[in-house]
Amino acid sequence: MNVASSFHISTTPSQLISYQVPTPPPSKSSSPTLSACVPQSEVDIPGEVTILISQTFHPDSKLIPPQPDTVFRSSDNIFFYVHRAVIQEKSSNDWSNRLPYLPASTYPNEEGGMNQVIALPESAAVLNVLLHAIYNISCAPFSPSIHDLVSAVDAMETYGVPAKDVVLPSSALYGLILSNAPLAPLAAYTLAAQHDLHSLAVQTSTHLLSYRLMSLPETTAEQMGPLYLKRLFILHSARLGALKRLLLQPPQPHPPSQTCGSVEQTKLTHAWMLAAAQLAWEDRADLPSSAIEAALLPLGHQLSCPLCADRLAVRVRQVVADWAMVKTDVHPSRDY
């Protein structure tokens, strides 16, 4: 979904040059206008220009009671009308020292007024996510990509906004990142790791169980940092170790009977160990329970002893149950 709407504005040709910028409309107008010093000879020259203004952050937005008093322009020339007080409350460096000394609305138009537009290097898609996070409102209707979500959180450091203070478990942005984790788990976990968002890292790490860590790009590992990279490796190692320990325990033998003694039961143990070795060889931290059942339950087809078949079924159920209890996410207690 587009983050901006088009506005057609009648103006003069001279107002299309790079230093002209949009100003908020008169109090009862629904369209923005352009304010500029126009030579008298051009005042009556008709013209029309189209500008793009944020659907959420526009001059008449009712996000908070005062009207917006500051204008941002994205790198792709979309305008965002925001409140200086909100920006300053969240930013520790006056938005990377880009805010003017006074709100733009305190200047008369001929001295700048809302012409005090602040050009930013972020695209509209990224800036839209960032400003929604600053105002703590959801940008889900715009369906931002994981790339835009990551870029927005990365930009917070530039603008003096601690990600830990904004990307909270209760925030809309946190939920958006988490909803993208199943499709982009590496990007989501790397984002959480890079900004030390522990709760988000824990919840996204479970989606990385199927990821082959040996293929992890070096740049991504550097972004994660040693602590969160170690936690991810420990998670995989711990699960694989737990799986091997479970598989190493064959079905318990039953008391010898007239038709099935220790020799016959040894055959089941050997068959179990062979199937278990094949499962362990797959080296999958995300091994599904169905794969365990598919590999072990068919061993019962080779058994003529009902007691052995029963012990096999019991053991398979226990392995599946215990495997489901093994931790599936990173945890700081494993930093050893």
PDB file of C-alpha atoms in Angstrom, residues 31-194:
ATOM      1  CA  SER A  31      -5.036  20.370  -0.038  1.00  0.00           C
ATOM      2  CA  PRO A  32      -1.516  21.627   0.663  1.00  0.00           C
ATOM      3  CA  THR A  33      -0.199  24.695  -1.125  1.00  0.00           C
ATOM      4  CA  LEU A  34       3.223  25.867  -2.150  1.00  0.00           C
ATOM      5  CA  SER A  35       4.596  29.016  -0.609  1.00  0.00           C
ATOM      6  CA  ALA A  36       7.487  30.833  -2.231  1.00  0.00           C
ATOM      7  CA  CYS A  37       8.727  34.247  -3.208  1.00  0.00           C
ATOM      8  CA  VAL A  38       7.388  34.577  -6.735  1.00  0.00           C
ATOM      9  CA  PRO A  39       8.375  37.425  -9.053  1.00  0.00           C
ATOM     10  CA  GLN A  40       5.411  39.699  -9.739  1.00  0.00           C
ATOM     11  CA  SER A  41       5.677  38.975 -13.448  1.00  0.00           C
ATOM     12  CA  GLU A  42       4.909  35.304 -12.805  1.00  0.00           C
ATOM     13  CA  VAL A  43       2.059  35.645 -10.334  1.00  0.00           C
ATOM     14  CA  ASP A  44      -0.616  35.291 -12.974  1.00  0.00           C
ATOM     15  CA  ILE A  45       1.073  32.499 -14.924  1.00  0.00           C
ATOM     16  CA  PRO A  46      -1.066  29.375 -14.527  1.00  0.00           C
ATOM     17  CA  GLY A  47       0.533  26.069 -13.744  1.00  0.00           C
ATOM     18  CA  GLU A  48      -0.055  22.825 -11.899  1.00  0.00           C
ATOM     19  CA  VAL A  49       2.240  20.653  -9.847  1.00  0.00           C
ATOM     20  CA  THR A  50       1.658  17.311  -8.132  1.00  0.00           C
ATOM     21  CA  ILE A  51       3.251  16.592  -4.781  1.00  0.00           C
ATOM     22  CA  LEU A  52       3.033  13.546  -2.540  1.00  0.00           C
ATOM     23  CA  ILE A  53       2.150  13.833   1.142  1.00  0.00           C
ATOM     24  CA  SER A  54       2.050  11.069   3.728  1.00  0.00           C
ATOM     25  CA  GLN A  55      -1.373   9.537   4.270  1.00  0.00           C
ATOM     26  CA  THR A  56      -0.799   9.458   8.028  1.00  0.00           C
ATOM     27  CA  PHE A  57       1.424  12.471   8.609  1.00  0.00           C
ATOM     28  CA  HIS A  58      -0.330  15.203   6.673  1.00  0.00           C
ATOM     29  CA  PRO A  59      -1.059  18.845   7.584  1.00  0.00           C
ATOM     30  CA  ASP A  60      -4.552  18.112   8.915  1.00  0.00           C
ATOM     31  CA  SER A  61      -3.664  14.987  10.879  1.00  0.00           C
ATOM     32  CA  LYS A  62      -5.283  14.621  14.281  1.00  0.00           C
ATOM     33  CA  LEU A  63      -2.613  12.386  15.796  1.00  0.00           C
ATOM     34  CA  ILE A  64      -2.287  14.756  18.760  1.00  0.00           C
ATOM     35  CA  PRO A  65      -4.208  17.989  19.459  1.00  0.00           C
ATOM     36  CA  PRO A  66      -1.764  20.606  18.069  1.00  0.00           C
ATOM     37  CA  GLN A  67      -1.345  20.902  14.328  1.00  0.00           C
ATOM     38  CA  PRO A  68       1.970  19.604  12.915  1.00  0.00           C
ATOM     39  CA  ASP A  69       4.720  22.208  12.994  1.00  0.00           C
ATOM     40  CA  THR A  70       7.635  20.435  11.308  1.00  0.00           C
ATOM     41  CA  VAL A  71       8.026  18.962   7.833  1.00  0.00           C
ATOM     42  CA  PHE A  72      10.262  16.075   6.801  1.00  0.00           C
ATOM     43  CA  ARG A  73      10.962  15.173   3.189  1.00  0.00           C
ATOM     44  CA  SER A  74      12.021  11.657   2.272  1.00  0.00           C
ATOM     45  CA  SER A  75      14.687  10.858  -0.296  1.00  0.00           C
ATOM     46  CA  ASP A  76      11.942  10.102  -2.823  1.00  0.00           C
ATOM     47  CA  ASN A  77      10.264  13.477  -2.228  1.00  0.00           C
ATOM     48  CA  ILE A  78       7.313  12.552  -0.057  1.00  0.00           C
ATOM     49  CA  PHE A  79       6.431  15.018   2.689  1.00  0.00           C
ATOM     50  CA  PHE A  80       5.674  14.134   6.307  1.00  0.00           C
ATOM     51  CA  TYR A  81       4.128  16.700   8.657  1.00  0.00           C
ATOM     52  CA  VAL A  82       5.073  15.958  12.259  1.00  0.00           C
ATOM     53  CA  HIS A  83       5.148  17.511  15.717  1.00  0.00           C
ATOM     54  CA  ARG A  84       8.448  18.884  16.908  1.00  0.00           C
ATOM     55  CA  ALA A  85       7.587  18.101  20.551  1.00  0.00           C
ATOM     56  CA  VAL A  86       7.025  14.408  19.783  1.00  0.00           C
ATOM     57  CA  ILE A  87      10.277  14.168  17.846  1.00  0.00           C
ATOM     58  CA  GLN A  88      12.283  15.906  20.567  1.00  0.00           C
ATOM     59  CA  GLU A  89      10.791  13.737  23.287  1.00  0.00           C
ATOM     60  CA  LYS A  90      12.049  10.576  21.580  1.00  0.00           C
ATOM     61  CA  SER A  91      15.306  11.906  20.118  1.00  0.00           C
ATOM     62  CA  SER A  92      18.369  12.662  22.213  1.00  0.00           C
ATOM     63  CA  ASN A  93      20.163  14.573  19.435  1.00  0.00           C
ATOM     64  CA  ASP A  94      17.429  16.750  17.892  1.00  0.00           C
ATOM     65  CA  TRP A  95      16.924  14.235  15.102  1.00  0.00           C
ATOM     66  CA  SER A  96      20.620  14.123  14.241  1.00  0.00           C
ATOM     67  CA  ASN A  97      20.806  17.902  14.775  1.00  0.00           C
ATOM     68  CA  ARG A  98      18.434  18.509  11.881  1.00  0.00           C
ATOM     69  CA  LEU A  99      15.661  20.264  13.808  1.00  0.00           C
ATOM     70  CA  PRO A 100      15.757  24.070  13.540  1.00  0.00           C
ATOM     71  CA  TYR A 101      16.244  26.143  16.678  1.00  0.00           C
ATOM     72  CA  LEU A 102      12.531  27.009  16.738  1.00  0.00           C
ATOM     73  CA  PRO A 103       9.485  25.177  15.359  1.00  0.00           C
ATOM     74  CA  ALA A 104       8.929  26.019  11.722  1.00  0.00           C
ATOM     75  CA  SER A 105       5.435  27.262  12.530  1.00  0.00           C
ATOM     76  CA  THR A 106       6.871  30.136  14.586  1.00  0.00           C
ATOM     77  CA  TYR A 107       8.382  31.732  11.492  1.00  0.00           C
ATOM     78  CA  PRO A 108       6.284  33.913   9.215  1.00  0.00           C
ATOM     79  CA  ASN A 109       6.029  32.488   5.716  1.00  0.00           C
ATOM     80  CA  GLU A 110       8.267  35.131   4.214  1.00  0.00           C
ATOM     81  CA  GLU A 111      11.032  34.047   6.627  1.00  0.00           C
ATOM     82  CA  GLY A 112      10.626  30.383   6.025  1.00  0.00           C
ATOM     83  CA  GLY A 113       7.535  29.232   7.898  1.00  0.00           C
ATOM     84  CA  MET A 114       6.721  25.696   6.941  1.00  0.00           C
ATOM     85  CA  ASN A 115       9.292  26.103   4.204  1.00  0.00           C
ATOM     86  CA  GLN A 116      11.764  24.917   6.817  1.00  0.00           C
ATOM     87  CA  VAL A 117      11.569  21.425   5.360  1.00  0.00           C
ATOM     88  CA  ILE A 118      14.064  18.907   6.677  1.00  0.00           C
ATOM     89  CA  ALA A 119      15.404  16.635   3.953  1.00  0.00           C
ATOM     90  CA  LEU A 120      16.195  13.124   5.166  1.00  0.00           C
ATOM     91  CA  PRO A 121      18.125  10.330   3.410  1.00  0.00           C
ATOM     92  CA  GLU A 122      15.549   7.612   4.138  1.00  0.00           C
ATOM     93  CA  SER A 123      12.954   6.521   1.604  1.00  0.00           C
ATOM     94  CA  ALA A 124       9.297   7.227   2.290  1.00  0.00           C
ATOM     95  CA  ALA A 125       8.650   3.561   3.084  1.00  0.00           C
ATOM     96  CA  VAL A 126      11.362   3.558   5.758  1.00  0.00           C
ATOM     97  CA  LEU A 127      10.499   6.996   7.133  1.00  0.00           C
ATOM     98  CA  ASN A 128       6.854   5.962   7.342  1.00  0.00           C
ATOM     99  CA  VAL A 129       7.769   2.992   9.555  1.00  0.00           C
ATOM    100  CA  LEU A 130      10.099   5.110  11.674  1.00  0.00           C
ATOM    101  CA  LEU A 131       7.562   7.862  12.337  1.00  0.00           C
ATOM    102  CA  HIS A 132       4.777   5.394  13.092  1.00  0.00           C
ATOM    103  CA  ALA A 133       7.100   3.864  15.685  1.00  0.00           C
ATOM    104  CA  ILE A 134       7.895   7.283  17.160  1.00  0.00           C
ATOM    105  CA  TYR A 135       4.171   8.002  17.520  1.00  0.00           C
ATOM    106  CA  ASN A 136       3.555   4.418  18.695  1.00  0.00           C
ATOM    107  CA  ILE A 137       0.908   3.710  16.080  1.00  0.00           C
ATOM    108  CA  SER A 138       0.724   0.743  13.748  1.00  0.00           C
ATOM    109  CA  CYS A 139       1.875   0.952  10.153  1.00  0.00           C
ATOM    110  CA  ALA A 140       0.544  -2.540   9.413  1.00  0.00           C
ATOM    111  CA  PRO A 141      -2.007  -1.220   6.862  1.00  0.00           C
ATOM    112  CA  PHE A 142       0.942  -0.210   4.661  1.00  0.00           C
ATOM    113  CA  SER A 143       2.413  -3.752   4.719  1.00  0.00           C
ATOM    114  CA  PRO A 144       6.058  -2.701   5.078  1.00  0.00           C
ATOM    115  CA  SER A 145       8.671  -5.209   3.969  1.00  0.00           C
ATOM    116  CA  ILE A 146      11.148  -6.731   6.399  1.00  0.00           C
ATOM    117  CA  HIS A 147      13.829  -4.666   4.655  1.00  0.00           C
ATOM    118  CA  ASP A 148      11.960  -1.444   5.457  1.00  0.00           C
ATOM    119  CA  LEU A 149      11.372  -2.547   9.047  1.00  0.00           C
ATOM    120  CA  VAL A 150      15.066  -3.305   9.511  1.00  0.00           C
ATOM    121  CA  SER A 151      16.131  -0.036   7.875  1.00  0.00           C
ATOM    122  CA  ALA A 152      13.760   1.941  10.094  1.00  0.00           C
ATOM    123  CA  VAL A 153      15.113   0.407  13.293  1.00  0.00           C
ATOM    124  CA  ASP A 154      18.688   0.897  12.079  1.00  0.00           C
ATOM    125  CA  ALA A 155      17.930   4.580  11.430  1.00  0.00           C
ATOM    126  CA  MET A 156      16.854   5.083  15.035  1.00  0.00           C
ATOM    127  CA  GLU A 157      20.464   5.175  16.196  1.00  0.00           C
ATOM    128  CA  THR A 158      21.237   7.976  13.737  1.00  0.00           C
ATOM    129  CA  TYR A 159      18.382  10.068  15.085  1.00  0.00           C
ATOM    130  CA  GLY A 160      19.146   9.507  18.752  1.00  0.00           C
ATOM    131  CA  VAL A 161      16.212   7.171  19.358  1.00  0.00           C
ATOM    132  CA  PRO A 162      17.147   4.098  21.436  1.00  0.00           C
ATOM    133  CA  ALA A 163      15.592   1.086  19.732  1.00  0.00           C
ATOM    134  CA  LYS A 164      15.098  -0.525  23.148  1.00  0.00           C
ATOM    135  CA  ASP A 165      12.759   2.317  24.116  1.00  0.00           C
ATOM    136  CA  VAL A 166      10.632   2.000  20.987  1.00  0.00           C
ATOM    137  CA  VAL A 167      10.670  -1.655  19.892  1.00  0.00           C
ATOM    138  CA  LEU A 168       8.951  -2.972  23.000  1.00  0.00           C
ATOM    139  CA  PRO A 169       6.967  -6.236  23.153  1.00  0.00           C
ATOM    140  CA  SER A 170       3.807  -4.154  23.525  1.00  0.00           C
ATOM    141  CA  SER A 171       4.561  -1.959  20.503  1.00  0.00           C
ATOM    142  CA  ALA A 172       3.051  -2.288  17.045  1.00  0.00           C
ATOM    143  CA  LEU A 173       6.496  -2.315  15.417  1.00  0.00           C
ATOM    144  CA  TYR A 174       7.577  -5.277  17.548  1.00  0.00           C
ATOM    145  CA  GLY A 175       4.524  -7.205  16.406  1.00  0.00           C
ATOM    146  CA  LEU A 176       5.194  -6.376  12.760  1.00  0.00           C
ATOM    147  CA  ILE A 177       8.782  -7.598  12.935  1.00  0.00           C
ATOM    148  CA  LEU A 178       7.646 -10.759  14.689  1.00  0.00           C
ATOM    149  CA  SER A 179       4.983 -11.413  12.054  1.00  0.00           C
ATOM    150  CA  ASN A 180       7.682 -11.248   9.372  1.00  0.00           C
ATOM    151  CA  ALA A 181       9.973 -13.658  11.227  1.00  0.00           C
ATOM    152  CA  PRO A 182       8.573 -16.900   9.739  1.00  0.00           C
ATOM    153  CA  LEU A 183       9.400 -15.691   6.211  1.00  0.00           C
ATOM    154  CA  ALA A 184      12.581 -13.756   7.031  1.00  0.00           C
ATOM    155  CA  PRO A 185      13.919 -15.283  10.266  1.00  0.00           C
ATOM    156  CA  LEU A 186      17.563 -14.429   9.681  1.00  0.00           C
ATOM    157  CA  ALA A 187      16.833 -10.745   9.047  1.00  0.00           C
ATOM    158  CA  ALA A 188      14.522 -10.535  12.065  1.00  0.00           C
ATOM    159  CA  TYR A 189      16.965 -12.259  14.430  1.00  0.00           C
ATOM    160  CA  THR A 190      19.914 -10.227  13.148  1.00  0.00           C
ATOM    161  CA  LEU A 191      17.953  -7.025  13.733  1.00  0.00           C
ATOM    162  CA  ALA A 192      17.130  -8.077  17.291  1.00  0.00           C
ATOM    163  CA  ALA A 193      20.725  -9.097  17.960  1.00  0.00           C
ATOM    164  CA  GLN A 194      22.233  -5.940  16.502  1.00  0.00           C
TER     165      GLN A 194
END
